[in-house]
PDB file of C-alpha atoms in Angstrom:
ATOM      1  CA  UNK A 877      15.423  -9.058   0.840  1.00  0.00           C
ATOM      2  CA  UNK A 878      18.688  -9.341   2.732  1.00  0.00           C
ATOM      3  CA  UNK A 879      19.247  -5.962   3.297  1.00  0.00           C
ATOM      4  CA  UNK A 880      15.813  -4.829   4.145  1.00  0.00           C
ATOM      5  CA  UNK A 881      15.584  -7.787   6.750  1.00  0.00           C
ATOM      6  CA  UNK A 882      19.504  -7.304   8.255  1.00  0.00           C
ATOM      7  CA  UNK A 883      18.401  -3.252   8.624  1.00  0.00           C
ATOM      8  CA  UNK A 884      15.100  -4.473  10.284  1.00  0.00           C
ATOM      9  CA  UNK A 885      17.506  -6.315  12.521  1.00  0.00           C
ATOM     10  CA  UNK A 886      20.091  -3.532  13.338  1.00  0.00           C
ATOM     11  CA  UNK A 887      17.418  -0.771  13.823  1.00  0.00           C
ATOM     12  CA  UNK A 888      15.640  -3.143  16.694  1.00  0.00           C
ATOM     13  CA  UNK A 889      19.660  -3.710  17.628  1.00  0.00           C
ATOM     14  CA  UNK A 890      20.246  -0.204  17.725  1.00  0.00           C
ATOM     15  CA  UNK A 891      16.899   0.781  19.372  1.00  0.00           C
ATOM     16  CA  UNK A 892      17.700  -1.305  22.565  1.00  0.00           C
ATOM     17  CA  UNK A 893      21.586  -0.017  22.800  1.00  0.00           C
ATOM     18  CA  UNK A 894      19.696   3.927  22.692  1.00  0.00           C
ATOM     19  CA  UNK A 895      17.688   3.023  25.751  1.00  0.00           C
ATOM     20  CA  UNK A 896      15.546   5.747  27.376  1.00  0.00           C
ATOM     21  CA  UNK A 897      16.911   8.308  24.706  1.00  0.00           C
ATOM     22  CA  UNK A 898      15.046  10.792  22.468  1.00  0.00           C
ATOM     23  CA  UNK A 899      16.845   9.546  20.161  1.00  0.00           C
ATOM     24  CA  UNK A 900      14.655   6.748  19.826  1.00  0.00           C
ATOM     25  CA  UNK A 901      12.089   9.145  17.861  1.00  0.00           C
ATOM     26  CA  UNK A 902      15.031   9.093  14.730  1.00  0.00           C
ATOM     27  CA  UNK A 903      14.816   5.209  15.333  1.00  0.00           C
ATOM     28  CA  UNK A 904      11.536   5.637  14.958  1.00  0.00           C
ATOM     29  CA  UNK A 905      11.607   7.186  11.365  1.00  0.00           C
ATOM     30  CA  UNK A 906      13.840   4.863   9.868  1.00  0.00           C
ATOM     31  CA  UNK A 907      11.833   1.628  11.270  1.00  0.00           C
ATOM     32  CA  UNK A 908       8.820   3.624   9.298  1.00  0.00           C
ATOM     33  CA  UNK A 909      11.168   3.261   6.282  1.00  0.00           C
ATOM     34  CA  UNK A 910      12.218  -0.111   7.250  1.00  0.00           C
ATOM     35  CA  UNK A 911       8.302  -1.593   7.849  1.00  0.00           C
ATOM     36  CA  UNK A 912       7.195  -0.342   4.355  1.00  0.00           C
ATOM     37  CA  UNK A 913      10.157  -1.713   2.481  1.00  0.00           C
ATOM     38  CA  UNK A 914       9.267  -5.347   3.893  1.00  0.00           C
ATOM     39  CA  UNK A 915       5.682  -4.507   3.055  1.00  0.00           C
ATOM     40  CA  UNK A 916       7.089  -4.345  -0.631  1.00  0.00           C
ATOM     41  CA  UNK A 917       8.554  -7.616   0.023  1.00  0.00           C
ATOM     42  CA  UNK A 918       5.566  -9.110   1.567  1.00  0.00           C
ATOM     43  CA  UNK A 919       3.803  -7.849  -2.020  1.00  0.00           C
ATOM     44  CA  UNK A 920       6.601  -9.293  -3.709  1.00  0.00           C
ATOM     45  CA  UNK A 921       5.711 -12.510  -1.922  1.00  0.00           C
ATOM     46  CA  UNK A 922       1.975 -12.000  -2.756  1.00  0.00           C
ATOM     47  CA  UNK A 923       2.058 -11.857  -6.602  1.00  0.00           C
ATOM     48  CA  UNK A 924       4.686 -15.088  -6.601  1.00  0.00           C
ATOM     49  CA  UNK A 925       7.490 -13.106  -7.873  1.00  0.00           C
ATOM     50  CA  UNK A 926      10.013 -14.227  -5.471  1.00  0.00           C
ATOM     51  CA  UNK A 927       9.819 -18.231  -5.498  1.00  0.00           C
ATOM     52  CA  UNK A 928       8.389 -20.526  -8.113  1.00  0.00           C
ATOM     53  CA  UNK A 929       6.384 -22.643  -5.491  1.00  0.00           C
ATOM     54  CA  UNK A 930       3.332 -21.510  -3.275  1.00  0.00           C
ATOM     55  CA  UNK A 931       4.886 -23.154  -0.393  1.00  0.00           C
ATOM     56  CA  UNK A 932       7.888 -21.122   0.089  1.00  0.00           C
ATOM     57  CA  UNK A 933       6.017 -17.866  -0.785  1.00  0.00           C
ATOM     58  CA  UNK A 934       3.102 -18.183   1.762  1.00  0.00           C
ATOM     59  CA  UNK A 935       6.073 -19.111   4.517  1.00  0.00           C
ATOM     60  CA  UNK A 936       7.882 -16.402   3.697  1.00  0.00           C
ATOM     61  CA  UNK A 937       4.877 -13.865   3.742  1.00  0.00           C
ATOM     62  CA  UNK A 938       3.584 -15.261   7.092  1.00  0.00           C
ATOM     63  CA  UNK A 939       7.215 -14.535   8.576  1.00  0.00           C
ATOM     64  CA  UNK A 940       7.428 -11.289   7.223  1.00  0.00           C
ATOM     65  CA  UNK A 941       4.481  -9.909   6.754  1.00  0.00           C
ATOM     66  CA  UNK A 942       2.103 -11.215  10.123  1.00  0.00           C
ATOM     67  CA  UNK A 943       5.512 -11.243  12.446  1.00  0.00           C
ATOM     68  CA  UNK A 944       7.459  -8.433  10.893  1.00  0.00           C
ATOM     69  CA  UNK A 945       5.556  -5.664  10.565  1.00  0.00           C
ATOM     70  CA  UNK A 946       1.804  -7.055  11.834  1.00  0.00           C
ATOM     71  CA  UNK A 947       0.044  -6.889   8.839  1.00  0.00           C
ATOM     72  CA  UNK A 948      -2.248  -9.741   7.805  1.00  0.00           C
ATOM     73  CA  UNK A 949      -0.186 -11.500   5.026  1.00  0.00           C
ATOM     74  CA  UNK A 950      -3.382 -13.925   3.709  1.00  0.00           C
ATOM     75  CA  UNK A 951      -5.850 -10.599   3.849  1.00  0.00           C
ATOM     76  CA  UNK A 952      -4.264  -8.627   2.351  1.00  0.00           C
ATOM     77  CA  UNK A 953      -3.181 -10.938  -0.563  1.00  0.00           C
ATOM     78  CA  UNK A 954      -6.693 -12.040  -1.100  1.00  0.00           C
ATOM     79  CA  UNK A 955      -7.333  -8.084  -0.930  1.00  0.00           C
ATOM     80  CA  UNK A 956      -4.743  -6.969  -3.678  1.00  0.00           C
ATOM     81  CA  UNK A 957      -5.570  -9.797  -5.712  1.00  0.00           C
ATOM     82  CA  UNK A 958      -9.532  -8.414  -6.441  1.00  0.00           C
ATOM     83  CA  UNK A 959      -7.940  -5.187  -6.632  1.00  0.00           C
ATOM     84  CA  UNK A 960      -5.988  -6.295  -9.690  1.00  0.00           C
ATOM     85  CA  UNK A 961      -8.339  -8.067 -10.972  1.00  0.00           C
ATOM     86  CA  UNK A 962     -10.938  -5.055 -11.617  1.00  0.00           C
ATOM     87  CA  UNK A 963      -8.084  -1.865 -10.993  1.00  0.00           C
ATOM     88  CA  UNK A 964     -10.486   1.299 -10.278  1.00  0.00           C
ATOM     89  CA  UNK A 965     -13.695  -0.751 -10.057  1.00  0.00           C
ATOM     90  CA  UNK A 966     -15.937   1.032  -7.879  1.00  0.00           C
ATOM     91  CA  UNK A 967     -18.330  -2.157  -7.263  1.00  0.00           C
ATOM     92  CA  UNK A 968     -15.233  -4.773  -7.517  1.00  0.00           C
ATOM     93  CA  UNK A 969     -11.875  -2.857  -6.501  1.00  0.00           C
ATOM     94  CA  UNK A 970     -11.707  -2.677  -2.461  1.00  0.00           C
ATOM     95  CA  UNK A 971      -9.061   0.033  -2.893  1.00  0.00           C
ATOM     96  CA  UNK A 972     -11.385   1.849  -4.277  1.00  0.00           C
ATOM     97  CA  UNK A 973     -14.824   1.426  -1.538  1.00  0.00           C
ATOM     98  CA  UNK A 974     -15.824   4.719   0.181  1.00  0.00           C
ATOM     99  CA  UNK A 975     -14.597   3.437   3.645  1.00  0.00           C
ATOM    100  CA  UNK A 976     -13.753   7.521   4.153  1.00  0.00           C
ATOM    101  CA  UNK A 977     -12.376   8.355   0.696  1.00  0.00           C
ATOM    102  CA  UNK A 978     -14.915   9.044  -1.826  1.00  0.00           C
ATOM    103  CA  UNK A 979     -13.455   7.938  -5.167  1.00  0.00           C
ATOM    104  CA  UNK A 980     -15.970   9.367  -7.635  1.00  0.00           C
ATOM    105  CA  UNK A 981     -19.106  11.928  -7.921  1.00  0.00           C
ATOM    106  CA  UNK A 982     -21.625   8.770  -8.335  1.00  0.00           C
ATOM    107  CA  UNK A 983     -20.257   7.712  -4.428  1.00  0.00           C
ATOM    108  CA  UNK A 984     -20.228  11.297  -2.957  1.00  0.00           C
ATOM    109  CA  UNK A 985     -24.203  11.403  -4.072  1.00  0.00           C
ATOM    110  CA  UNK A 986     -24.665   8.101  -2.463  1.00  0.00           C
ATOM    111  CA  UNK A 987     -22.194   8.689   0.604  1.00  0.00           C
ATOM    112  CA  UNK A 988     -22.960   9.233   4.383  1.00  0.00           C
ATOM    113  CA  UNK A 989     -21.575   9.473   8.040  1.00  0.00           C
ATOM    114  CA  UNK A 990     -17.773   9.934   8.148  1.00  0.00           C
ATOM    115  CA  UNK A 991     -17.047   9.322   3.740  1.00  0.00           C
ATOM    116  CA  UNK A 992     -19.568  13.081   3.685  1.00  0.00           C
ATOM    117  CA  UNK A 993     -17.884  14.763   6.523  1.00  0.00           C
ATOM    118  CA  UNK A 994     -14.835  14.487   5.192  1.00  0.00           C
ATOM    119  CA  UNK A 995     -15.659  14.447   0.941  1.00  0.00           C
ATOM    120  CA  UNK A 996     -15.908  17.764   1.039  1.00  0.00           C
ATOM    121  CA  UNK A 997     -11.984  18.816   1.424  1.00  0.00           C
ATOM    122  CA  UNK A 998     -10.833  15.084   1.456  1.00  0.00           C
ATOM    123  CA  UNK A 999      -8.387  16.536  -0.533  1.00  0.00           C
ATOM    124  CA  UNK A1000      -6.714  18.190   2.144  1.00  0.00           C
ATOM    125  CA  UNK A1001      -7.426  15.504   4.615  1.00  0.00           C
ATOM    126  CA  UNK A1002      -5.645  12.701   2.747  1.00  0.00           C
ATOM    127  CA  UNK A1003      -2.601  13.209   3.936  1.00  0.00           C
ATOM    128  CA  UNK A1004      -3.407  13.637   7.371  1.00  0.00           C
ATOM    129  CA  UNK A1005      -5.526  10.064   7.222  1.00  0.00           C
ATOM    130  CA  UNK A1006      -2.881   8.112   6.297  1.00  0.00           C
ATOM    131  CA  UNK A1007      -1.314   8.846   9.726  1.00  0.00           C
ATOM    132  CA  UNK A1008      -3.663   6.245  10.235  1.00  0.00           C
ATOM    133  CA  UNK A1009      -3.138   3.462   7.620  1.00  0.00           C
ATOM    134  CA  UNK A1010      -1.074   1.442   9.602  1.00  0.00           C
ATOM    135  CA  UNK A1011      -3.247   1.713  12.584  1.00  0.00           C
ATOM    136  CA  UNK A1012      -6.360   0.598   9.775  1.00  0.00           C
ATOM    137  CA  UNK A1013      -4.127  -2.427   8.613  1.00  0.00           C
ATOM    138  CA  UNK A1014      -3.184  -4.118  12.000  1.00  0.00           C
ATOM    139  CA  UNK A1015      -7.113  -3.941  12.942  1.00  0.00           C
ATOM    140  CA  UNK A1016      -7.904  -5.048   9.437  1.00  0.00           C
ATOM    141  CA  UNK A1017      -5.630  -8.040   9.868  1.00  0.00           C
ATOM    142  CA  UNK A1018      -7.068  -9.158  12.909  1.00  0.00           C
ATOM    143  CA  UNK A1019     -11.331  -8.661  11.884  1.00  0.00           C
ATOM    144  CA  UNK A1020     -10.373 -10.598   9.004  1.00  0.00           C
ATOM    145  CA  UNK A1021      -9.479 -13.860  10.900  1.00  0.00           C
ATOM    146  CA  UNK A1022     -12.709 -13.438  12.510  1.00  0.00           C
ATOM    147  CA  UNK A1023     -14.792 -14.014   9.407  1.00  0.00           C
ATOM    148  CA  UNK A1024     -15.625 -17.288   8.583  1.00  0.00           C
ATOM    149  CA  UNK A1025     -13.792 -17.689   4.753  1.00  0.00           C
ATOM    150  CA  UNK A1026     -10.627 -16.954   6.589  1.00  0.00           C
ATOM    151  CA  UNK A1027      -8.017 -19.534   6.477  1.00  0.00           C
ATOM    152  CA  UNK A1028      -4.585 -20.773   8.251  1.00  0.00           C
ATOM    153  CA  UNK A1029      -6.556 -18.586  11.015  1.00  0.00           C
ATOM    154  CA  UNK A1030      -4.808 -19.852  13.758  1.00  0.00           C
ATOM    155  CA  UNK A1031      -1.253 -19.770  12.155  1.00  0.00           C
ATOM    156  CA  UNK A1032      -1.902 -16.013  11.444  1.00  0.00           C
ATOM    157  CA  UNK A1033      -3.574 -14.870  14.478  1.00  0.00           C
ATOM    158  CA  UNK A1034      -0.375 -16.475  16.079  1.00  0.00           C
ATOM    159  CA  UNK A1035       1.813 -14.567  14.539  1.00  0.00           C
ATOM    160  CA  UNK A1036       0.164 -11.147  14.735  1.00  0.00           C
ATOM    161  CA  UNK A1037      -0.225 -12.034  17.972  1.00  0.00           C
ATOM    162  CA  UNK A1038       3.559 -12.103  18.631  1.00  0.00           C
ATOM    163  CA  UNK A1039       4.201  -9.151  16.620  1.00  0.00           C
ATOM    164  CA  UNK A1040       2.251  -7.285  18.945  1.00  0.00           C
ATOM    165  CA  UNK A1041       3.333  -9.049  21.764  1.00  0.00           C
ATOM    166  CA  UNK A1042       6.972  -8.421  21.112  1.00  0.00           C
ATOM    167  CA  UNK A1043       6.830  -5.315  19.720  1.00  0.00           C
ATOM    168  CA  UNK A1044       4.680  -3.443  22.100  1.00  0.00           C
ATOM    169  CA  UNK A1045       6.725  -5.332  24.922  1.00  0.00           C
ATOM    170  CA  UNK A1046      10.141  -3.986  23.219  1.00  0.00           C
ATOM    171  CA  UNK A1047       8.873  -0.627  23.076  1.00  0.00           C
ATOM    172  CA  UNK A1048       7.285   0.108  26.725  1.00  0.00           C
ATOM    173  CA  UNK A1049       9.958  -1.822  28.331  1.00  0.00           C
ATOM    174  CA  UNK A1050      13.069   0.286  27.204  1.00  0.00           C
ATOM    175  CA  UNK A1051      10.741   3.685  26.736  1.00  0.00           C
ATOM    176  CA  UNK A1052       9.280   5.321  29.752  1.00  0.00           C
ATOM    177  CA  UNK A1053       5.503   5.558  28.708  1.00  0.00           C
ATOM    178  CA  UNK A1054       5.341   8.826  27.727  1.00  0.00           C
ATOM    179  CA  UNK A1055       8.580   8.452  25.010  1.00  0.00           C
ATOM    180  CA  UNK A1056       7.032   4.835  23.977  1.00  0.00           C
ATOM    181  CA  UNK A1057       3.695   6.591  22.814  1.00  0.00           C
ATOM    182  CA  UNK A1058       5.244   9.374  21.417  1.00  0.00           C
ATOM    183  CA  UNK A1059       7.354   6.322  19.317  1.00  0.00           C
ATOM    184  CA  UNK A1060       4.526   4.478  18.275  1.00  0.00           C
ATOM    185  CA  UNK A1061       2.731   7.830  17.155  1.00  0.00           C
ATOM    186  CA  UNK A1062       5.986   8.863  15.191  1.00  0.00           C
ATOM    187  CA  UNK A1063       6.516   5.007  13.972  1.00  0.00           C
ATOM    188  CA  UNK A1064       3.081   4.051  13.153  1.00  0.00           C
ATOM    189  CA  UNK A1065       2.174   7.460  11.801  1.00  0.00           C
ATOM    190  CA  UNK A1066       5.032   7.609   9.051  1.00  0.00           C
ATOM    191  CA  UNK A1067       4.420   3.905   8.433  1.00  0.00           C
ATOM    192  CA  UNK A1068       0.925   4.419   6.915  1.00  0.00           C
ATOM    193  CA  UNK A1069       1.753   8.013   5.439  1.00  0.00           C
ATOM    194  CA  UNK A1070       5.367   6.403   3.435  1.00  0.00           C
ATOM    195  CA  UNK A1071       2.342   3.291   2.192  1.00  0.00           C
ATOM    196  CA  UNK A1072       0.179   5.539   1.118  1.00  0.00           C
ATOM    197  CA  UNK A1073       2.348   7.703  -0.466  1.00  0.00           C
ATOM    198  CA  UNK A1074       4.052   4.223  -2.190  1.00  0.00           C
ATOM    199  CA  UNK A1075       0.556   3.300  -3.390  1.00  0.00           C
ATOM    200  CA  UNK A1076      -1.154   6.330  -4.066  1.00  0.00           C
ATOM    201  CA  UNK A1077       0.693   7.496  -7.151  1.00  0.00           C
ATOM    202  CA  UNK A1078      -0.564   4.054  -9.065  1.00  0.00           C
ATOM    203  CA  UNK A1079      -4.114   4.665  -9.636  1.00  0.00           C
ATOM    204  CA  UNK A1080      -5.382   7.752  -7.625  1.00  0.00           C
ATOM    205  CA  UNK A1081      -6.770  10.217 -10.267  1.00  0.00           C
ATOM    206  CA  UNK A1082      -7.246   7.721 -12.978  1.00  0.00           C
ATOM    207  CA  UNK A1083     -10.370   6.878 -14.252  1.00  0.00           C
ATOM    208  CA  UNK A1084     -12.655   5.333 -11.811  1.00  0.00           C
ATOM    209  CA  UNK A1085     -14.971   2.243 -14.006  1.00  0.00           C
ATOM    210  CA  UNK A1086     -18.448   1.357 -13.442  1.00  0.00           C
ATOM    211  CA  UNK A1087     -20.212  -1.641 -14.544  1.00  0.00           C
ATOM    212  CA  UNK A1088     -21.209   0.038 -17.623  1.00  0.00           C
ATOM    213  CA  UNK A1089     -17.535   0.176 -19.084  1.00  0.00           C
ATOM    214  CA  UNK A1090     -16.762  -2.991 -20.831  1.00  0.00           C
ATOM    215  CA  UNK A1091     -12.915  -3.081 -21.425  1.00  0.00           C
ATOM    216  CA  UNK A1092     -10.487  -5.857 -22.387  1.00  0.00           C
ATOM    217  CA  UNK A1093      -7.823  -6.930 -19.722  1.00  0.00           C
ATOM    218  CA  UNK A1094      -5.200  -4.512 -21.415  1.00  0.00           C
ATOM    219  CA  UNK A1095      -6.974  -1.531 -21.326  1.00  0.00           C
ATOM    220  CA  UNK A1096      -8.466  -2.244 -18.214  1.00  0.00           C
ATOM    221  CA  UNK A1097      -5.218  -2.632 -16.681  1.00  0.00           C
ATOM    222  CA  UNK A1098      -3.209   0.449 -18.405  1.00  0.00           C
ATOM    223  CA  UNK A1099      -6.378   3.237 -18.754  1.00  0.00           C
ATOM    224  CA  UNK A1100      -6.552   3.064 -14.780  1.00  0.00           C
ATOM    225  CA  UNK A1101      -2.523   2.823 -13.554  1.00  0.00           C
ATOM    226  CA  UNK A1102      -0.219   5.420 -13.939  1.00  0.00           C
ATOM    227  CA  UNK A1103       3.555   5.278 -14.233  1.00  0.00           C
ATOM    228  CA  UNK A1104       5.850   7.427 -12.158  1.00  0.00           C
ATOM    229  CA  UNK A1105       9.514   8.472 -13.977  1.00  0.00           C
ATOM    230  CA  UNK A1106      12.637   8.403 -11.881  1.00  0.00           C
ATOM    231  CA  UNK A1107      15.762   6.871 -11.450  1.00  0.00           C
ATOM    232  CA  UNK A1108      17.108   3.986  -9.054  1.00  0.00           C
ATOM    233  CA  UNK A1109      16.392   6.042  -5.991  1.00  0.00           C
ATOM    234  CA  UNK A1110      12.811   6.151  -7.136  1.00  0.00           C
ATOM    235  CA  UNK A1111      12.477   2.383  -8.024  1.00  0.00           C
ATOM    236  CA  UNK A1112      13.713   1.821  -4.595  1.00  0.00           C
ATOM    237  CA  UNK A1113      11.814   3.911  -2.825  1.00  0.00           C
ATOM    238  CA  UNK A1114       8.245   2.821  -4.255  1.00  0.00           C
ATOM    239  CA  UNK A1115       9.354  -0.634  -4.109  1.00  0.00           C
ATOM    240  CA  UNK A1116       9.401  -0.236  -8.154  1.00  0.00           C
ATOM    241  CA  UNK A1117       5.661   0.049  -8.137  1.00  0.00           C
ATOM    242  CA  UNK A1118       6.511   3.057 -10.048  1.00  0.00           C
ATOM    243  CA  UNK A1119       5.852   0.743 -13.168  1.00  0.00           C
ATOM    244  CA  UNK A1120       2.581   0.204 -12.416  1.00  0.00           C
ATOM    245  CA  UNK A1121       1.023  -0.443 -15.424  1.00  0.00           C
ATOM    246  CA  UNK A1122       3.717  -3.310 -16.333  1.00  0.00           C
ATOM    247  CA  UNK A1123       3.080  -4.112 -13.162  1.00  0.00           C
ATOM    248  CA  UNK A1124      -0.822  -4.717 -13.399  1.00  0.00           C
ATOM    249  CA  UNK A1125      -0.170  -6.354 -17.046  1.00  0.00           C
ATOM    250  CA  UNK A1126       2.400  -9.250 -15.587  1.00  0.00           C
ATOM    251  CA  UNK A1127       1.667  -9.346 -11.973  1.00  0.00           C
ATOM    252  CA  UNK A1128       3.772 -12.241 -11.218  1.00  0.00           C
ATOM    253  CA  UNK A1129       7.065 -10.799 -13.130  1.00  0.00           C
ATOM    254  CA  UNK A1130       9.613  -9.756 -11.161  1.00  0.00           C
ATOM    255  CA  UNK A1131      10.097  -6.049  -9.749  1.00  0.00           C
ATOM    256  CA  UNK A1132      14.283  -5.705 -11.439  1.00  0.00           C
ATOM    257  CA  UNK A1133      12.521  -6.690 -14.931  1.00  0.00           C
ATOM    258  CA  UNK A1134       9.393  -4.338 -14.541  1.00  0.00           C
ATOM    259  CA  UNK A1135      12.070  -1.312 -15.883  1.00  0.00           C
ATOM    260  CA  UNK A1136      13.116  -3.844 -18.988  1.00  0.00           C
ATOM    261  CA  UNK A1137       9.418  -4.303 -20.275  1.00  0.00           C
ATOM    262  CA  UNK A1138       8.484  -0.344 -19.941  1.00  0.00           C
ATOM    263  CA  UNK A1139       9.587   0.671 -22.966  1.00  0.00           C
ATOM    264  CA  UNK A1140       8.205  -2.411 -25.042  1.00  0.00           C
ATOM    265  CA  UNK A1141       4.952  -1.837 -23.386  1.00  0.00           C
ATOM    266  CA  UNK A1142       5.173   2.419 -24.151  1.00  0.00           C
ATOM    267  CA  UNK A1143       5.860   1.389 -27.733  1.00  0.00           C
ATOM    268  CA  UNK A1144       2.991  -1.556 -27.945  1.00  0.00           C
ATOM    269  CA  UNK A1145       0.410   1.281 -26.477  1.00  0.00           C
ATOM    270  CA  UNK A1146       1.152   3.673 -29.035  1.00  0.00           C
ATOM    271  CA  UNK A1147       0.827   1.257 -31.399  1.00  0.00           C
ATOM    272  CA  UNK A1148      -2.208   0.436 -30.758  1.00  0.00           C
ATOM    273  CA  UNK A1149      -3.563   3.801 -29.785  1.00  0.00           C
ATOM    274  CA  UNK A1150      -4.208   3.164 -26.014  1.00  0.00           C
ATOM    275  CA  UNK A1151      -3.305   6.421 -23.693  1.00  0.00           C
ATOM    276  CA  UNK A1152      -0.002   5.475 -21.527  1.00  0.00           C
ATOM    277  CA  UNK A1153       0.249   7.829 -18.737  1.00  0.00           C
ATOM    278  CA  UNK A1154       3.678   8.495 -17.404  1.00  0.00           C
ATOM    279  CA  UNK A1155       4.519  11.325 -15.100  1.00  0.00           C
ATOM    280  CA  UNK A1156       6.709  12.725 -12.366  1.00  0.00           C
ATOM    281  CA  UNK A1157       6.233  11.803  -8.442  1.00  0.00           C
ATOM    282  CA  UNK A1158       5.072  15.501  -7.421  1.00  0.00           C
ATOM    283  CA  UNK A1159       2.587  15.600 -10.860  1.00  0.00           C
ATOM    284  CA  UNK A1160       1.193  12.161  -9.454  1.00  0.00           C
ATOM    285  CA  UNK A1161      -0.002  13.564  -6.357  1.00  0.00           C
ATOM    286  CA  UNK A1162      -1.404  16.652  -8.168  1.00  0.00           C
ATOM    287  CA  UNK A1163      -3.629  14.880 -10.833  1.00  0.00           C
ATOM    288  CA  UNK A1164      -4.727  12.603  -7.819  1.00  0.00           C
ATOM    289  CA  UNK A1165      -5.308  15.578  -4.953  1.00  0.00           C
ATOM    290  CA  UNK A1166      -7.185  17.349  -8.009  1.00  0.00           C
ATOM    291  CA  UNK A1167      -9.513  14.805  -8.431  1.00  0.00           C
ATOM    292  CA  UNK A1168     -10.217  13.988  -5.339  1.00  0.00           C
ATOM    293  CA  UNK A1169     -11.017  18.260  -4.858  1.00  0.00           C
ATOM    294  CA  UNK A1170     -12.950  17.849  -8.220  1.00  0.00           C
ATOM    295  CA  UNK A1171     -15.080  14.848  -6.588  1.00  0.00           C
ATOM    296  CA  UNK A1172     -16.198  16.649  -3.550  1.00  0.00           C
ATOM    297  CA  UNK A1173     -16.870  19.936  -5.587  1.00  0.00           C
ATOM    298  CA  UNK A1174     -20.445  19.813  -5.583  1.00  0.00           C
ATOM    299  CA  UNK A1175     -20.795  19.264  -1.737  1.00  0.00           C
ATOM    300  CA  UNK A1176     -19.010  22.992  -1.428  1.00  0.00           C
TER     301      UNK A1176
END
């Protein structure tokens, strides 16, 4: 948390000493970088890994994730936390609702508008949408304080409020307009696509449940998250969702143990005879792109 949080500080440090530089588009990429890591944080934050006490958790979240990097801290807790509880649900899991993804043949029949136009070779338009994840999350954030179940909804709208305040503020006053747009493309844009990448591995491609599957929390949780192999650089650069089944079994454990309790969980699987799917980064986005090709096969 230190580092992330002292490089979020240098990059806005060195992105005022640049000035009205292209340089600032290089700035640009590694405040992407910088944003999602404190997004891991923020997640961190959300599944009370980090302190013992709510208090200290939801202050921290609120600082980091609504005035750090503009995303909705309370939403998208409460958002992540149904996900979890019903991974790959198509009637529970919001991850999962065909907002313009269509996640399984049963939605494509039922799906309309914009989810139709683009079923068809979402595969090849996934990447390219997440250019706009970021852009979804910051709107997201704010609707959400709109509806009546939201809470602190004056502390958060605050806050986002001074993100974008300050950071729109930061950005047009040192950039001429036509570099600060081009920044906020090139910012913004690799913001959502290094998410989406970070979350897309975890349980794109698995199998999608319905309310006719009736499984116990353990194979609930492991039959719909895949693993990703790697090394340190790995762990840090998916914020160590890379475990994502320990992950999903004991949510509130911290991220440095997730890498202890793999191979006790491998081992308890096979014991048991429930499939534990491990595989590399590139493989990930295969079995996931291929599924998404195989769910929009029938509208070609």
């Amino acid at each position: 948390m230190t580092i992330v949080v002292a490089l979020y500080a240098a990059g806005w440090t060195l992105f005022v000493w640049l000035g009205d530089s292209w340089l600032q588009m290089l700035v640009a990429v590694a405040m992407a970088v910088v944003f999602t890591q404190l997004g891991f944080v923020a997640h961190d934050l959300g599944h009370r890994q980090v302190f013992r006490t709510r208090r200290p958790s939801d202050i921290a979240g609120l600082l980091i994730g609504n005035l750090g990097v503009g995303l909705g801290w309370g939403w998208w807790t409460a958002k992540h936390n149904r996900h979890h509880a019903n991974p790959n649900h198509e009637d529970h899991d919001p991850d999962v609702s065909p907002a313009v993804i269509v996640w399984s043949e049963d939605q494509v029949a039922r799906s309309t508008g914009i989810p139709r136009f683009f079923a068809k070779y979402q595969a090849f338009w996934f990447f390219p949408l997440l250019t706009l994840e970021a852009w979804h999350l910051h709107v997201a954030s704010v609707k959400s304080l709109f509806q009546p179940s939201a809470k602190r909804r004056g502390l958060e709208l605050t806050l986002l409020l001074v993100h974008f305040a300050l950071y729109l503020g930061l950005v047009f006053t040192i950039l001429p307009v036509g570099k600060a747009l081009l920044f906020l493309v090139i910012h913004q844009g690799l913001f959502g696509i290094y998410l989406g990448c970070s979350f897309a591995p975890n349980h794109k491609g698995m199998p999608v449940l319905t309310k006719e599957d009736k499984l116990d929390f353990l194979r609930k949780q492991v039959l719909t998250s895949r693993n990703v192999r790697g090394g340190w650089l790995t762990d840090v650069a998916l914020g160590q969702l890379n475990y994502q089944i320990e992950h999903h079994l004991f949510p509130n454990m911290p991220a440095p143990n997730l890498r202890k309790a793999q191979p006790m969980v491998e081992k308890y699987c096979a014991e048991i005879g429930v499939s534990y799917l491990q595989t590399g980064l590139i493989e990930s986005y295969g079995q996931a792109l291929r599924h998404l090709h195989e769910v929009g096969a029938d509208l070609r």
